[in-house]
XYZ file of C-alpha atoms in Angstrom:
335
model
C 32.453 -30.776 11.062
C 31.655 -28.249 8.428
C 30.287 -24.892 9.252
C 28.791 -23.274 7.047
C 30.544 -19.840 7.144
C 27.332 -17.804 4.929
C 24.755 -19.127 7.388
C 26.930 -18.142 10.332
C 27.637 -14.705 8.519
C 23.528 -14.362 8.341
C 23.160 -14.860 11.762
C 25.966 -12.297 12.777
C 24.547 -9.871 10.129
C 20.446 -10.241 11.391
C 21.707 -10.348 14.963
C 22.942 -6.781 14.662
C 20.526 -5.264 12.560
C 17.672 -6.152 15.150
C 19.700 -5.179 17.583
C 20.015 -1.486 15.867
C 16.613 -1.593 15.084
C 15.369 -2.011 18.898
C 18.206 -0.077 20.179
C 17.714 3.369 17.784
C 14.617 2.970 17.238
C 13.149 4.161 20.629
C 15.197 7.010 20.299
C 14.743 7.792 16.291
C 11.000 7.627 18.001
C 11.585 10.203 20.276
C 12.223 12.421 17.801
C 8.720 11.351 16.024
C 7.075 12.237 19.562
C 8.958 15.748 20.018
C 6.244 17.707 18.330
C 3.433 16.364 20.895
C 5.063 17.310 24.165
C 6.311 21.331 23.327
C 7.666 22.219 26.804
C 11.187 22.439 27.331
C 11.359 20.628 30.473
C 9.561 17.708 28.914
C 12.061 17.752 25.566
C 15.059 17.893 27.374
C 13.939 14.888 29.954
C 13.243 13.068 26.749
C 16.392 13.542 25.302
C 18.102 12.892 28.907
C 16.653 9.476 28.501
C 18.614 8.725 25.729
C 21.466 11.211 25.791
C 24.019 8.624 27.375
C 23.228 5.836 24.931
C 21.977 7.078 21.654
C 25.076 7.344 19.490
C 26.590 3.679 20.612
C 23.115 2.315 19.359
C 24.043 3.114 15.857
C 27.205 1.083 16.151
C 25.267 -1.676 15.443
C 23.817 0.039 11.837
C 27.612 0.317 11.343
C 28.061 -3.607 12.100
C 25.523 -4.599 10.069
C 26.661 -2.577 7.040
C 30.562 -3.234 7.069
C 28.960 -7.186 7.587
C 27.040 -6.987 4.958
C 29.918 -5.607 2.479
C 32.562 -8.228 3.515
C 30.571 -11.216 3.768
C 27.899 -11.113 0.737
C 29.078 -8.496 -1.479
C 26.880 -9.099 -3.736
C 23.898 -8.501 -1.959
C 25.617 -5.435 -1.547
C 26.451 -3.817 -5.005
C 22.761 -4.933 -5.408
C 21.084 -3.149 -2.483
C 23.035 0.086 -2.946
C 22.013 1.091 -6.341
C 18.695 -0.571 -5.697
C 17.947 1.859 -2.540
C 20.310 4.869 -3.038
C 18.320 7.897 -2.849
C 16.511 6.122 0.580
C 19.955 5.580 1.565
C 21.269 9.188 1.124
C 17.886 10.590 2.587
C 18.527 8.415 5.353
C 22.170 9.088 6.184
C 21.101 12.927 6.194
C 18.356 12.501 8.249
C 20.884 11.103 10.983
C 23.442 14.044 10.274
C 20.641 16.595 11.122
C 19.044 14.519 13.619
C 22.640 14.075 15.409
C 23.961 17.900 15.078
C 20.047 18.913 16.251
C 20.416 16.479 19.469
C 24.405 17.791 20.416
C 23.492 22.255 19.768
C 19.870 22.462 20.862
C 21.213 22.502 24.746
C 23.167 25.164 23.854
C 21.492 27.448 21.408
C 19.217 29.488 23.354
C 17.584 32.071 20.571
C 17.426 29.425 18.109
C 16.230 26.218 19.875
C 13.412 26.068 18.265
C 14.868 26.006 14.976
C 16.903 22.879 16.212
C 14.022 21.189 17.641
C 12.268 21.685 13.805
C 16.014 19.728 12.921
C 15.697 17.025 15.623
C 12.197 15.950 14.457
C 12.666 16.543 10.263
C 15.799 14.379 10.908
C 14.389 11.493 12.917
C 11.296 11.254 10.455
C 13.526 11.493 7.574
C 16.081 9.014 8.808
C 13.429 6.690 10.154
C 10.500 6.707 6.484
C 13.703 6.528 4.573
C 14.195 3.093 6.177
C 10.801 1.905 5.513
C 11.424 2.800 2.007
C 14.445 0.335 2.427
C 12.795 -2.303 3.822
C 9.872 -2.104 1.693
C 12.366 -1.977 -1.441
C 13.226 -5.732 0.107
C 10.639 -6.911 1.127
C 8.664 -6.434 -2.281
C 11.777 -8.211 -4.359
C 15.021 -6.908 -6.485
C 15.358 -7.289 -9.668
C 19.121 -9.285 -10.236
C 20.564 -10.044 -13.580
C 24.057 -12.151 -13.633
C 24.761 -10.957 -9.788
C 23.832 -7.345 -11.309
C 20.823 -5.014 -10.224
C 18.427 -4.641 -13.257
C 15.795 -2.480 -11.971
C 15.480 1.068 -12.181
C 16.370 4.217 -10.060
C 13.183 5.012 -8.311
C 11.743 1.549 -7.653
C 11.858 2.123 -4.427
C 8.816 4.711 -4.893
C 6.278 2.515 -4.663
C 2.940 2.329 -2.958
C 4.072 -0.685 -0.845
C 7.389 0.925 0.144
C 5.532 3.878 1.483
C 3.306 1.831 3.666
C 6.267 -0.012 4.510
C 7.572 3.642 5.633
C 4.830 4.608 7.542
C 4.611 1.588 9.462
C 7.977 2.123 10.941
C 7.215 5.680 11.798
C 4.279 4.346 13.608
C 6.630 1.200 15.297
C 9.631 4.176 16.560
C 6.772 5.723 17.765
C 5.449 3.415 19.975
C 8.580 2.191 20.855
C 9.535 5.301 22.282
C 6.223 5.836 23.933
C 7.281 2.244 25.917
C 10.867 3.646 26.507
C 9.370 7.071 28.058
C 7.179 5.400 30.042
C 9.505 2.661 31.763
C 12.433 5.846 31.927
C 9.862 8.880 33.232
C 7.532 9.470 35.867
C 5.456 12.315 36.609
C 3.009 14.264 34.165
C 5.304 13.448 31.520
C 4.670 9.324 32.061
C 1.027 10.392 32.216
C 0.890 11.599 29.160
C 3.012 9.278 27.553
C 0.762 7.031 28.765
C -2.411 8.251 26.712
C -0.522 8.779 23.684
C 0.796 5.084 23.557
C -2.752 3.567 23.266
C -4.286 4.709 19.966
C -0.293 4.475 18.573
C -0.139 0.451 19.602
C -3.459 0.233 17.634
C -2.469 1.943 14.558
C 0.846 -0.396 14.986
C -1.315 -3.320 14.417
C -2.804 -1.848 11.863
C 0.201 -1.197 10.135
C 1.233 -5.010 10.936
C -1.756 -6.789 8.905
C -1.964 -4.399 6.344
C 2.091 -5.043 5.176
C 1.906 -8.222 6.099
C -1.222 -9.273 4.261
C 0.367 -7.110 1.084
C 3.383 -8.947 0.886
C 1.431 -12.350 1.184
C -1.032 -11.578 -1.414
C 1.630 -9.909 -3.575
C 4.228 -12.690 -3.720
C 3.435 -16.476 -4.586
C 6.505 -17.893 -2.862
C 6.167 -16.036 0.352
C 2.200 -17.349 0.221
C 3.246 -20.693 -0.031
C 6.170 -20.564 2.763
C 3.538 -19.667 5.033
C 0.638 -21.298 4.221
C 1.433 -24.392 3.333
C 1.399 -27.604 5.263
C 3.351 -28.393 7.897
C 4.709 -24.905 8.039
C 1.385 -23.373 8.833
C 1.244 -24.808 12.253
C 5.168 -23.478 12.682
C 4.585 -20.450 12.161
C 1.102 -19.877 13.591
C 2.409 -18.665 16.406
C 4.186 -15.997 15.841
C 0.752 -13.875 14.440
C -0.490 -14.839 17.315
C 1.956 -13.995 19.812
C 1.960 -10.445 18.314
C -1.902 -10.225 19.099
C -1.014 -11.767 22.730
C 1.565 -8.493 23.266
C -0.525 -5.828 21.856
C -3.492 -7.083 24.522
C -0.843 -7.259 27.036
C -0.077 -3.905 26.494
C -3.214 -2.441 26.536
C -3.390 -4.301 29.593
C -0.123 -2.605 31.126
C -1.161 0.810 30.167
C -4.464 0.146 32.004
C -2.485 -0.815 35.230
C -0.029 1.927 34.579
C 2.781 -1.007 34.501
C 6.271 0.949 33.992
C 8.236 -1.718 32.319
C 5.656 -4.166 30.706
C 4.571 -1.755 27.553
C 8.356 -1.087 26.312
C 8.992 -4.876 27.102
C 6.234 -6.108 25.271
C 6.529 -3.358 22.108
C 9.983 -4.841 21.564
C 8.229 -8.631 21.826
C 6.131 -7.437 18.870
C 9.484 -5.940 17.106
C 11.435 -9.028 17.196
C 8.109 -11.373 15.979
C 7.799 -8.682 12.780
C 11.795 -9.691 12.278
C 11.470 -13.539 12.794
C 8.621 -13.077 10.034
C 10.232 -11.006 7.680
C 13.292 -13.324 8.321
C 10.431 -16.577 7.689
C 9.379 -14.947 4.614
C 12.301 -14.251 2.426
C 15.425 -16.939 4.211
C 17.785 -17.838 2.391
C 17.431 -15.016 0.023
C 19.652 -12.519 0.990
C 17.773 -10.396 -1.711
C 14.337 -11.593 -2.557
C 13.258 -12.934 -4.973
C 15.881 -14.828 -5.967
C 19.733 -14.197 -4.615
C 20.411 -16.168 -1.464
C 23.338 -16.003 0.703
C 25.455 -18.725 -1.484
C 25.356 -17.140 -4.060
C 25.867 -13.559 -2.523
C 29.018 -14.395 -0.659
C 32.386 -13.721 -0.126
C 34.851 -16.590 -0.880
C 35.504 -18.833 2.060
C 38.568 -17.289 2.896
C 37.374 -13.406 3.261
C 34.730 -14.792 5.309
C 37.307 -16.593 7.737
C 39.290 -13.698 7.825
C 36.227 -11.126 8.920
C 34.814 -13.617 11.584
C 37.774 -13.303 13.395
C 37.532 -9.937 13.642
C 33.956 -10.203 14.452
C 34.728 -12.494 17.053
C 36.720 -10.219 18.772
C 34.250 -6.935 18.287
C 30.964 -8.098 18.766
C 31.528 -9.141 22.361
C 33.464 -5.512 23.046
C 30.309 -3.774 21.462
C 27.898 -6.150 23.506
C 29.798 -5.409 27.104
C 30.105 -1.020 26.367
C 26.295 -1.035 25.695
C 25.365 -3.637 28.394
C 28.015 -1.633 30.973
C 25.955 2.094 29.399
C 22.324 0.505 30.041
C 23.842 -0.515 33.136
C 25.233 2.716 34.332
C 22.333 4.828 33.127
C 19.809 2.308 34.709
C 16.478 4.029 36.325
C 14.576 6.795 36.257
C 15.438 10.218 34.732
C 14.134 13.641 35.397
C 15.110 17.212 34.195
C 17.258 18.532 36.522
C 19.512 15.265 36.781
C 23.369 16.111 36.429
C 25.287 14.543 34.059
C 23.264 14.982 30.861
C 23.039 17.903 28.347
């Protein structure tokens, strides 16, 4: 039997992106919510909630990255130059957002100053990967394996919705993480915030997703076109089916059902992104064949995969594990 190694890289390389996506997402988003709850005691139980997990979820943007650069290279040298201002923006939106999270405990007289760095840092970090992801999702320009579109493509109307939308997705992510994590007056209020947030999310949902049907004939035809239609019906309406289940759970004050549900409606928006463009690795028109490594480099790297995705899997499984229940302000063992 064959495999066929650039499928199996695709796999291993969406795998780990969702998995950073879901992972530091809710807590980029609690650094989207900081400015709505200003007491101390509220911030730092926020933080708490993530404080023993946060920088191991950003392993997995690490994975996917080092991935991406030994098994389609290509795709690579094309998404770099293609997205390299977002990129930068991006990477110092984590620096600040990660220095912010560490000194705030400790910097009495000028907390303040690195709460301002906690949320500029998570917004940054988090619209500069819409940009990204709008950058893809609207098509790359490639010329002989080559990117052949201009510096500030990027900036487009599309890839600012695009941005937007996943400020609005952290967001409600973390509202679902806070919830299940927190109880109290905290969970209350997280609680009323989450509503009108998982209706701007669908919002957010038809309005990129109708722009990137209308906007690209190939896409169009994946979707609507017969028998795929009836395939893929379902996953539009499974995302309706979550966001009515969790309006339902926040009605019920459920603790577990909003976060579990939010990341339902995650992983749909990723099977149709991953619907829309697959096998391009780069829409419009560079797929994973012709973005990959040669055979051997690719044998060589899923070795080591192999070995370090299950490592990775069992520290963040053992973390959840350890760190499982609810957290309040004066627990030890946090900042």
């Amino acid at each position: 039997m064959t495999i066929d190694l650039p499928v199996v890289w695709a796999a291993i390389i969406a795998f780990g992106v969702f998995l950073y996506v879901l992972l530091d997402g809710f807590d980029l988003g609690i650094g989207l919510l900081f400015p709505f709850f200003d007491r101390e005691h509220d911030r730092q139980t926020m933080l708490n909630t993530v404080a023993p997990v946060w920088d191991g979820n950003e392993t997995w943007m690490v994975l996917g990255g080092a991935s991406l650069y030994a098994a389609f290279p290509v795709a690579y040298s094309v998404l770099l130059p293609a997205t390299y201002l977002p990129i930068i923006g991006m990477v110092c939106g984590l620096i600040f957002r990660g220095v912010a999270f560490e000194i705030r405990a400790k910097a009495r007289r000028s907390q303040r100053l690195w709460d301002v760095a906690f949320m500029m840092g998570s917004a940054t970090a988090v619209f500069c990967q819409g940009l990204i992801l709008g950058t893809l999702l609207q098509g790359v320009p490639v010329v002989d394996r080559k990117f052949a579109g201009g510096p500030f493509d990027w900036l487009s109307p599309f890839g600012l919705l695009a941005g937007l939308g996943l400020l609005v997705t952290y967001a409600t992510l973390a509202c679902g993480w806070l919830i299940m994590k927190t109880d109290g007056d905290l969970q209350r209020r997280v609680h009323v915030a989450m509503k009108p947030l998982v209706w701007l999310l669908l919002a957010f949902i038809v309005a990129v997703s109708g722009w990137t049907v209308l906007g690209q004939a190939s896409v169009a035809a994946r979707w609507f076109s017969l028998p795929n239609l009836f395939f893929f019906l379902p996953v539009p309406l499974l995302v309706v089916l979550c966001v009515a289940g969790i309006l339902h759970a926040l009605g019920k004050r459920y603790d577990r059902r909003p976060f579990v549900l939010t990341a339902a409606i995650l992983f749909l928006g990723y099977t149709g992104l991953i619907i829309s463009i697959f096998p391009n690795i780069i829409p419009p028109g560079l797929d994973i064949w012709a973005a990959s490594s040669p055979p051997s480099s690719q044998k060589f790297t899923l070795v080591g995969a192999a070995i370090i995705i299950p490592i990775i899997l069992c520290y963040s499984a053992m973390s959840y594990w350890v760190f499982r229940g609810k957290v309040r302000h004066d627990d030890p063992g946090y900042h």
